[in-house]
Structure formats: structure tokens, C-alpha cells
């Protein structure tokens, strides 16, 4: 992988569109050729981050470097970035070929060259057979492919993707997600893909940056984000249902955990629903089942234990019923320990 300065570097970025600070000191380094997924809830600042990188919003502090060049004060048209929007932003009066070629034509690329490059980009995203159609004749997935082709045709230094799959139905989204991952493997471009969809981020990203309330809480490989959350914010955000988090005193008492010997002692203890073991034959069942949600082959069991609601993920075949008394424990090695500031303790 190329040096980071050849990709995208964001340093100390702050932004306050409309007078309200949305980005609160963002540091992020995207390697050349890397696809990084920025994951965060609505209002976290994801779109603002992309708009600042693209030059559509001015930061109040910090700087943006693209391919080693400081572009913080450079106007959008000179940054050599391509942006794919959630709304596709296709021209309804132009056919697919002209939509893809539009960015080249307005930059005075000769028509023959623009057409050839547009056709090549269309083939890369599997919409070459749609060139004569207009956007109104396309499905949502087809429009998204056209938007991707329009971004590809310019050969930008950085691709910015603003929740490009969110308007698609579940089946089309899964298909397009797989195509986008394969496309990145072929093209090798530097891509920043923002999304609120956890599965999308964890599947697509070479790394994932978790953005919450205008701050990046953790950056790392998808497996680290899931299995080694840097703090309680990440632990509670990534996962559906979210991680169970108890105070250390309650967690140690209820679970009789080996975490008692940890130094410094934890302030909070977390464990994912997948790590919870429900025992319907326990001799001293401390849990009362309050709710059971069955989703396909899985069941999410909500158990009240000494005043705390703990969520467990079980198979539908072994799920208890509402009102049952059950034992509750956590699989060895699946506890997450956090200090008084909510930061992860240990590895």
C-alpha cells in the first residue's frame, strides 16, 4: 500500500456549518488505494466531513491534504475528487452515456475521448447495456451504478461516497455492496464511504472510522471495531442489539467474573448478546425473561437480572418463554472492561 501522504490526510478538522460546530477536531489518515468506511449515527457529522474534503464547506480549523497537496483553501473544481451522492444526482434529460461523460465534457475533454472513457467506466460497473436509457427508465440499483461510473470516469485522487446505498431495497443493497467491494479491488482507488449501516461499514471497509457527535472514537480494521471497542461509546454503538454494559460492581456480582483480579479494576463491564448464556435448568435462576424477539433463526431474549435488563442472543430452538426463570452467565474470554472515563482496559 502506498504512503499515507499520497492518499487523504485530515488534520485537526473543525467545521461549524450554520454556526453550530459539527466536526470537533477530526484526525484521519486514509492510505492511497484504501477504502475506509466512516460509520456513525444520523447527525454525527459524516456528510459535513465529506463536504469539507470536497471543498463544499469551509472548515473553521485544520487542514485537508489530498495526494500530498494541501487543498484546504483550494476550490472544489481543482481538488480532483469525485463524490457519489445518496440521491444519485443524475440529469433526467440526459441518457446514461451523457450523464457519465458530463464531468469530462465540461472540462473540455474531446467528445470522442469522453465517450470512450464513459463507456469503459460503464462496463466496469456493469451498466454498459444501459447507455441509451435515461435515468427515469432505470431501477434504483441501476441509477447507483451510473452514479459510480460518473465518479470513476474522472480518475480522481479520492472518491467520496455519501451513503450511496441507503435508498436501495435490502436485496439490491446487498448486491450493490458486493459489487462496490469488487469494484474497489479492481480500481484500487482511495475511497471514503460514509454510512450509518453497521453491516455495510464492517463488510466494505479496509478500516472503519467510528464517528459519533463530531468526533472519531476509533479507527481500525472491522474485526477490531467489533471485538476490541476502544471505549463504551463504540461498544454501545456497534452491534444490534447493542452491547450490554453494567457497572463493575453489578457485573462482578451477577457474573462472578474473573475480572475481579484485573488491575486497575474496571469501572464498567460489557458483553455482547452473543456471549450471554441462558440456562433454563439452573439450580438458582436469578433472571426473569421479560421479552423474546424471534428474527429468523435467532431469538433475542431480554432478561431482568437484579434490576438490570440483559440481552442474550440464542437460537430459536432453545429460547425460553416470557415469564421463565433462567440462569445468566457470560462465555469465558468475552468480557470487555472499561475505566472510569469509559476507555478500554487491557487488550
CSV table of C-alpha atoms in Angstrom, one decimal:
chain,number,residue,atom,x,y,z
A,1,UNK,CA,0.0,0.0,0.0
A,2,UNK,CA,1.3,3.5,-0.9
A,3,UNK,CA,2.4,6.0,1.7
A,4,UNK,CA,-0.4,7.8,3.5
A,5,UNK,CA,0.5,11.2,2.2
A,6,UNK,CA,-0.4,10.0,-1.3
A,7,UNK,CA,-4.0,9.4,-0.2
A,8,UNK,CA,-6.0,11.6,2.1
A,9,UNK,CA,-4.9,13.2,5.3
A,10,UNK,CA,-7.2,15.2,7.6
A,11,UNK,CA,-5.6,17.1,10.5
A,12,UNK,CA,-7.5,18.8,13.4
A,13,UNK,CA,-10.5,19.5,11.3
A,14,UNK,CA,-13.3,21.5,12.8
A,15,UNK,CA,-16.4,22.8,11.0
A,16,UNK,CA,-19.5,24.7,12.0
A,17,UNK,CA,-21.9,24.9,9.1
A,18,UNK,CA,-24.8,27.2,10.1
A,19,UNK,CA,-22.9,28.4,13.2
A,20,UNK,CA,-23.2,25.0,15.0
A,21,UNK,CA,-19.9,23.1,15.5
A,22,UNK,CA,-20.4,19.7,13.8
A,23,UNK,CA,-16.9,18.4,13.5
A,24,UNK,CA,-14.9,18.8,16.7
A,25,UNK,CA,-11.3,18.1,15.8
A,26,UNK,CA,-11.0,15.3,13.2
A,27,UNK,CA,-7.7,13.5,12.5
A,28,UNK,CA,-7.9,10.8,9.9
A,29,UNK,CA,-5.3,9.3,7.5
A,30,UNK,CA,-6.5,7.3,4.5
A,31,UNK,CA,-3.8,5.3,2.7
A,32,UNK,CA,-3.7,5.6,-1.1
A,33,UNK,CA,-5.8,2.8,-2.5
A,34,UNK,CA,-7.6,2.2,0.8
A,35,UNK,CA,-11.4,2.1,1.3
A,36,UNK,CA,-12.2,3.5,4.6
A,37,UNK,CA,-15.8,3.4,5.9
A,38,UNK,CA,-16.9,6.2,8.2
A,39,UNK,CA,-19.6,4.8,10.4
A,40,UNK,CA,-21.9,7.0,12.5
A,41,UNK,CA,-25.5,7.7,13.5
A,42,UNK,CA,-27.5,10.5,11.9
A,43,UNK,CA,-26.2,13.9,12.9
A,44,UNK,CA,-22.7,12.6,13.7
A,45,UNK,CA,-21.1,14.9,11.0
A,46,UNK,CA,-20.5,12.3,8.3
A,47,UNK,CA,-21.8,14.3,5.3
A,48,UNK,CA,-20.2,17.5,6.7
A,49,UNK,CA,-16.8,15.7,6.7
A,50,UNK,CA,-17.2,14.7,3.1
A,51,UNK,CA,-18.3,18.2,2.1
A,52,UNK,CA,-15.3,19.7,3.7
A,53,UNK,CA,-13.0,17.3,2.0
A,54,UNK,CA,-14.7,18.1,-1.3
A,55,UNK,CA,-14.4,21.8,-0.7
A,56,UNK,CA,-18.2,22.4,-0.5
A,57,UNK,CA,-17.9,23.5,3.1
A,58,UNK,CA,-15.1,25.6,4.6
A,59,UNK,CA,-13.5,24.3,7.9
A,60,UNK,CA,-13.1,26.6,10.9
A,61,UNK,CA,-9.8,24.9,11.7
A,62,UNK,CA,-7.5,22.2,10.5
A,63,UNK,CA,-6.4,21.2,7.0
A,64,UNK,CA,-7.0,18.7,4.3
A,65,UNK,CA,-4.3,17.1,2.2
A,66,UNK,CA,-5.0,15.1,-1.0
A,67,UNK,CA,-2.2,13.2,-2.7
A,68,UNK,CA,0.2,15.1,-0.5
A,69,UNK,CA,-1.1,18.6,-1.5
A,70,UNK,CA,-2.7,21.0,1.0
A,71,UNK,CA,-6.1,21.7,-0.6
A,72,UNK,CA,-7.8,23.4,2.4
A,73,UNK,CA,-8.2,26.6,0.5
A,74,UNK,CA,-8.4,25.2,-3.0
A,75,UNK,CA,-11.8,25.5,-4.7
A,76,UNK,CA,-13.8,22.3,-5.3
A,77,UNK,CA,-13.2,22.0,-9.1
A,78,UNK,CA,-9.4,21.9,-8.6
A,79,UNK,CA,-9.3,19.2,-5.9
A,80,UNK,CA,-9.7,16.2,-8.2
A,81,UNK,CA,-12.2,14.4,-6.1
A,82,UNK,CA,-15.4,12.7,-7.2
A,83,UNK,CA,-18.5,12.5,-5.0
A,84,UNK,CA,-21.3,9.9,-5.2
A,85,UNK,CA,-24.5,11.2,-3.5
A,86,UNK,CA,-27.3,9.4,-1.8
A,87,UNK,CA,-29.7,11.0,-4.3
A,88,UNK,CA,-27.6,9.9,-7.3
A,89,UNK,CA,-27.9,13.5,-8.7
A,90,UNK,CA,-28.3,12.3,-12.4
A,91,UNK,CA,-29.5,14.7,-15.1
A,92,UNK,CA,-33.0,13.4,-16.1
A,93,UNK,CA,-32.8,14.9,-19.6
A,94,UNK,CA,-29.5,13.1,-20.5
A,95,UNK,CA,-29.1,9.5,-21.3
A,96,UNK,CA,-26.7,7.3,-19.3
A,97,UNK,CA,-23.8,7.8,-21.6
A,98,UNK,CA,-24.0,11.6,-21.4
A,99,UNK,CA,-24.6,11.5,-17.7
A,100,UNK,CA,-21.3,9.6,-17.2
A,101,UNK,CA,-19.4,11.7,-19.7
A,102,UNK,CA,-20.7,15.1,-18.4
A,103,UNK,CA,-17.9,15.8,-16.0
A,104,UNK,CA,-15.3,15.3,-18.7
A,105,UNK,CA,-17.2,17.3,-21.3
A,106,UNK,CA,-17.4,20.4,-19.1
A,107,UNK,CA,-13.7,20.1,-18.5
A,108,UNK,CA,-13.2,20.4,-22.3
A,109,UNK,CA,-12.2,16.8,-22.9
A,110,UNK,CA,-12.7,16.0,-26.5
A,111,UNK,CA,-16.0,14.3,-27.2
A,112,UNK,CA,-14.5,11.1,-28.7
A,113,UNK,CA,-12.2,10.6,-25.7
A,114,UNK,CA,-15.0,11.5,-23.2
A,115,UNK,CA,-17.3,8.9,-24.9
A,116,UNK,CA,-14.6,6.2,-24.8
A,117,UNK,CA,-13.8,6.8,-21.2
A,118,UNK,CA,-17.5,6.9,-20.3
A,119,UNK,CA,-18.1,3.5,-22.0
A,120,UNK,CA,-15.2,2.0,-20.2
A,121,UNK,CA,-16.4,3.2,-16.8
A,122,UNK,CA,-19.9,1.9,-17.6
A,123,UNK,CA,-18.5,-1.5,-18.3
A,124,UNK,CA,-16.6,-1.5,-15.0
A,125,UNK,CA,-19.8,-1.1,-13.0
A,126,UNK,CA,-21.8,-3.4,-15.3
A,127,UNK,CA,-24.1,-0.8,-16.8
A,128,UNK,CA,-22.7,-0.7,-20.3
A,129,UNK,CA,-26.0,-2.1,-21.7
A,130,UNK,CA,-27.9,0.9,-20.3
A,131,UNK,CA,-26.1,3.7,-22.2
A,132,UNK,CA,-29.1,4.8,-24.3
A,133,UNK,CA,-31.6,4.9,-21.5
A,134,UNK,CA,-32.5,7.9,-19.3
A,135,UNK,CA,-32.5,7.9,-15.5
A,136,UNK,CA,-36.3,7.7,-15.4
A,137,UNK,CA,-36.1,4.3,-17.1
A,138,UNK,CA,-33.7,2.8,-14.6
A,139,UNK,CA,-34.1,1.0,-11.3
A,140,UNK,CA,-32.5,2.3,-8.1
A,141,UNK,CA,-29.6,-0.1,-8.4
A,142,UNK,CA,-29.0,0.8,-12.0
A,143,UNK,CA,-29.0,4.5,-11.2
A,144,UNK,CA,-26.5,3.9,-8.4
A,145,UNK,CA,-24.2,2.1,-10.9
A,146,UNK,CA,-24.4,5.1,-13.3
A,147,UNK,CA,-23.5,7.4,-10.4
A,148,UNK,CA,-20.5,5.3,-9.6
A,149,UNK,CA,-19.4,5.2,-13.3
A,150,UNK,CA,-19.7,9.0,-13.4
A,151,UNK,CA,-17.3,9.2,-10.4
A,152,UNK,CA,-14.9,6.7,-11.9
A,153,UNK,CA,-14.6,8.3,-15.3
A,154,UNK,CA,-12.7,11.2,-14.0
A,155,UNK,CA,-9.9,9.1,-12.4
A,156,UNK,CA,-10.0,11.2,-9.2
A,157,UNK,CA,-7.4,11.2,-6.4
A,158,UNK,CA,-10.2,10.5,-3.9
A,159,UNK,CA,-13.7,9.0,-4.2
A,160,UNK,CA,-16.2,10.3,-1.6
A,161,UNK,CA,-19.3,8.2,-1.2
A,162,UNK,CA,-22.2,9.8,0.8
A,163,UNK,CA,-24.4,6.9,1.9
A,164,UNK,CA,-24.8,5.8,-1.7
A,165,UNK,CA,-26.7,2.6,-0.9
A,166,UNK,CA,-29.3,3.9,1.6
A,167,UNK,CA,-32.1,4.4,-1.0
A,168,UNK,CA,-31.9,0.8,-2.2
A,169,UNK,CA,-34.1,-2.1,-1.1
A,170,UNK,CA,-32.4,-4.8,1.1
A,171,UNK,CA,-31.7,-7.2,-1.8
A,172,UNK,CA,-30.4,-4.6,-4.2
A,173,UNK,CA,-28.3,-3.0,-1.4
A,174,UNK,CA,-26.6,-6.4,-0.7
A,175,UNK,CA,-25.9,-6.9,-4.4
A,176,UNK,CA,-24.6,-3.4,-4.9
A,177,UNK,CA,-22.4,-3.6,-1.8
A,178,UNK,CA,-20.7,-6.7,-3.1
A,179,UNK,CA,-20.2,-5.0,-6.5
A,180,UNK,CA,-18.8,-1.9,-4.8
A,181,UNK,CA,-16.3,-4.0,-2.9
A,182,UNK,CA,-15.3,-5.9,-6.0
A,183,UNK,CA,-15.0,-2.6,-7.9
A,184,UNK,CA,-12.6,-1.2,-5.3
A,185,UNK,CA,-10.5,-4.3,-5.6
A,186,UNK,CA,-10.3,-3.7,-9.4
A,187,UNK,CA,-9.8,0.0,-9.4
A,188,UNK,CA,-7.7,0.4,-6.2
A,189,UNK,CA,-8.8,4.0,-5.7
A,190,UNK,CA,-8.7,5.9,-2.4
A,191,UNK,CA,-12.3,5.8,-1.2
A,192,UNK,CA,-14.1,7.3,1.8
A,193,UNK,CA,-17.5,5.7,2.2
A,194,UNK,CA,-19.8,7.2,4.9
A,195,UNK,CA,-22.8,5.2,6.2
A,196,UNK,CA,-25.0,4.7,9.3
A,197,UNK,CA,-25.3,1.0,8.4
A,198,UNK,CA,-23.0,-1.1,10.6
A,199,UNK,CA,-23.1,-4.2,8.4
A,200,UNK,CA,-22.2,-2.1,5.4
A,201,UNK,CA,-19.3,-0.5,7.1
A,202,UNK,CA,-17.9,-3.7,8.5
A,203,UNK,CA,-18.2,-5.5,5.2
A,204,UNK,CA,-16.9,-2.8,2.9
A,205,UNK,CA,-14.1,-1.0,4.9
A,206,UNK,CA,-10.5,-2.0,4.8
A,207,UNK,CA,-10.7,0.0,8.0
A,208,UNK,CA,-13.6,1.6,9.8
A,209,UNK,CA,-13.7,5.0,11.5
A,210,UNK,CA,-16.5,5.4,14.1
A,211,UNK,CA,-17.7,9.0,14.1
A,212,UNK,CA,-20.0,10.0,16.9
A,213,UNK,CA,-21.1,13.5,17.9
A,214,UNK,CA,-18.4,15.1,15.6
A,215,UNK,CA,-15.5,13.1,17.0
A,216,UNK,CA,-13.8,10.0,15.7
A,217,UNK,CA,-13.9,7.5,18.6
A,218,UNK,CA,-11.9,4.7,17.0
A,219,UNK,CA,-10.2,3.8,13.7
A,220,UNK,CA,-9.2,0.2,12.9
A,221,UNK,CA,-9.9,-3.0,11.0
A,222,UNK,CA,-13.5,-4.1,11.1
A,223,UNK,CA,-12.7,-7.0,13.4
A,224,UNK,CA,-11.1,-4.7,15.9
A,225,UNK,CA,-14.1,-2.4,15.9
A,226,UNK,CA,-16.3,-5.3,16.7
A,227,UNK,CA,-14.2,-7.4,19.1
A,228,UNK,CA,-12.0,-4.7,20.7
A,229,UNK,CA,-14.0,-1.5,21.0
A,230,UNK,CA,-11.8,1.4,22.2
A,231,UNK,CA,-14.5,2.8,24.6
A,232,UNK,CA,-18.1,2.4,25.7
A,233,UNK,CA,-19.3,4.8,23.0
A,234,UNK,CA,-18.1,2.4,20.3
A,235,UNK,CA,-19.1,-0.7,22.3
A,236,UNK,CA,-22.7,0.6,22.6
A,237,UNK,CA,-23.0,1.9,19.0
A,238,UNK,CA,-21.6,-1.1,17.1
A,239,UNK,CA,-23.9,-4.0,17.4
A,240,UNK,CA,-27.6,-4.7,17.2
A,241,UNK,CA,-28.8,-5.1,19.9
A,242,UNK,CA,-26.0,-3.1,21.4
A,243,UNK,CA,-23.5,-4.4,23.9
A,244,UNK,CA,-24.7,-5.0,27.5
A,245,UNK,CA,-22.9,-2.6,29.8
A,246,UNK,CA,-23.1,-2.9,33.6
A,247,UNK,CA,-21.3,-1.2,36.4
A,248,UNK,CA,-18.3,-3.3,37.5
A,249,UNK,CA,-19.8,-4.0,41.0
A,250,UNK,CA,-23.1,-5.2,39.5
A,251,UNK,CA,-21.3,-7.1,36.7
A,252,UNK,CA,-18.9,-8.9,39.0
A,253,UNK,CA,-21.6,-9.8,41.5
A,254,UNK,CA,-24.0,-11.1,38.9
A,255,UNK,CA,-21.5,-12.9,36.7
A,256,UNK,CA,-18.9,-14.0,39.3
A,257,UNK,CA,-16.3,-12.8,36.8
A,258,UNK,CA,-12.5,-13.4,36.8
A,259,UNK,CA,-12.3,-9.7,36.1
A,260,UNK,CA,-12.1,-9.2,39.8
A,261,UNK,CA,-8.3,-9.7,39.6
A,262,UNK,CA,-7.8,-7.1,36.9
A,263,UNK,CA,-5.6,-4.1,37.9
A,264,UNK,CA,-6.6,-1.3,37.7
A,265,UNK,CA,-10.1,-2.6,38.5
A,266,UNK,CA,-12.7,-1.8,35.8
A,267,UNK,CA,-15.5,0.8,36.3
A,268,UNK,CA,-17.8,-0.9,33.8
A,269,UNK,CA,-18.1,-4.3,32.3
A,270,UNK,CA,-19.5,-5.0,28.8
A,271,UNK,CA,-20.5,-8.2,27.0
A,272,UNK,CA,-22.3,-8.7,23.7
A,273,UNK,CA,-25.7,-10.6,23.4
A,274,UNK,CA,-23.9,-13.4,21.5
A,275,UNK,CA,-21.7,-14.0,24.6
A,276,UNK,CA,-24.6,-14.4,27.0
A,277,UNK,CA,-25.5,-18.0,28.0
A,278,UNK,CA,-29.1,-18.6,29.1
A,279,UNK,CA,-29.6,-21.7,31.3
A,280,UNK,CA,-33.2,-22.9,31.6
A,281,UNK,CA,-32.2,-25.6,34.1
A,282,UNK,CA,-30.1,-23.5,36.5
A,283,UNK,CA,-30.5,-24.5,40.2
A,284,UNK,CA,-30.6,-20.9,41.3
A,285,UNK,CA,-32.1,-18.9,38.4
A,286,UNK,CA,-31.7,-15.2,39.0
A,287,UNK,CA,-33.1,-13.9,35.7
A,288,UNK,CA,-36.7,-13.3,34.7
A,289,UNK,CA,-37.4,-13.3,31.0
A,290,UNK,CA,-39.4,-10.2,30.1
A,291,UNK,CA,-39.3,-10.3,26.3
A,292,UNK,CA,-38.4,-12.6,23.4
A,293,UNK,CA,-37.9,-11.3,19.8
A,294,UNK,CA,-37.6,-14.0,17.2
A,295,UNK,CA,-35.9,-12.9,14.0
A,296,UNK,CA,-35.3,-15.8,11.5
A,297,UNK,CA,-33.1,-18.4,13.1
A,298,UNK,CA,-32.2,-16.2,16.1
A,299,UNK,CA,-34.0,-15.1,19.2
A,300,UNK,CA,-33.2,-12.0,21.3
A,301,UNK,CA,-34.0,-12.7,24.9
A,302,UNK,CA,-34.4,-9.8,27.4
A,303,UNK,CA,-33.7,-11.0,30.9
A,304,UNK,CA,-34.1,-8.9,34.1
A,305,UNK,CA,-31.3,-9.7,36.5
A,306,UNK,CA,-31.2,-7.9,39.8
A,307,UNK,CA,-32.8,-4.8,38.3
A,308,UNK,CA,-30.7,-4.9,35.1
A,309,UNK,CA,-32.0,-5.8,31.7
A,310,UNK,CA,-29.6,-8.1,29.9
A,311,UNK,CA,-30.0,-9.1,26.2
A,312,UNK,CA,-29.0,-12.5,25.0
A,313,UNK,CA,-28.9,-13.9,21.5
A,314,UNK,CA,-29.9,-17.6,21.3
A,315,UNK,CA,-31.2,-19.9,18.6
A,316,UNK,CA,-34.9,-20.0,18.2
A,317,UNK,CA,-35.0,-23.7,19.2
A,318,UNK,CA,-33.6,-23.2,22.7
A,319,UNK,CA,-35.2,-19.9,23.6
A,320,UNK,CA,-37.1,-19.6,26.9
A,321,UNK,CA,-40.6,-18.1,27.2
A,322,UNK,CA,-41.7,-14.8,28.7
A,323,UNK,CA,-42.0,-15.3,32.4
A,324,UNK,CA,-39.4,-18.1,32.7
A,325,UNK,CA,-36.8,-18.0,35.4
A,326,UNK,CA,-33.3,-18.7,34.0
A,327,UNK,CA,-29.7,-18.6,34.8
A,328,UNK,CA,-27.5,-16.0,33.1
A,329,UNK,CA,-23.7,-16.2,32.5
A,330,UNK,CA,-21.1,-15.0,30.0
A,331,UNK,CA,-18.8,-17.1,27.9
A,332,UNK,CA,-15.2,-17.1,29.1
A,333,UNK,CA,-13.0,-14.5,27.4
A,334,UNK,CA,-15.9,-12.4,26.2
A,335,UNK,CA,-15.9,-9.6,28.7
A,336,UNK,CA,-14.9,-6.0,27.8
A,337,UNK,CA,-13.6,-3.9,30.7
A,338,UNK,CA,-13.7,-0.1,30.8
A,339,UNK,CA,-12.2,2.5,33.1
A,340,UNK,CA,-14.0,5.5,34.8
A,341,UNK,CA,-13.6,7.5,31.6
A,342,UNK,CA,-15.2,4.8,29.5
A,343,UNK,CA,-11.9,3.7,27.9
A,344,UNK,CA,-11.0,0.1,27.2
A,345,UNK,CA,-8.7,-1.6,29.8
A,346,UNK,CA,-6.1,-4.0,28.6
A,347,UNK,CA,-6.2,-5.8,25.3
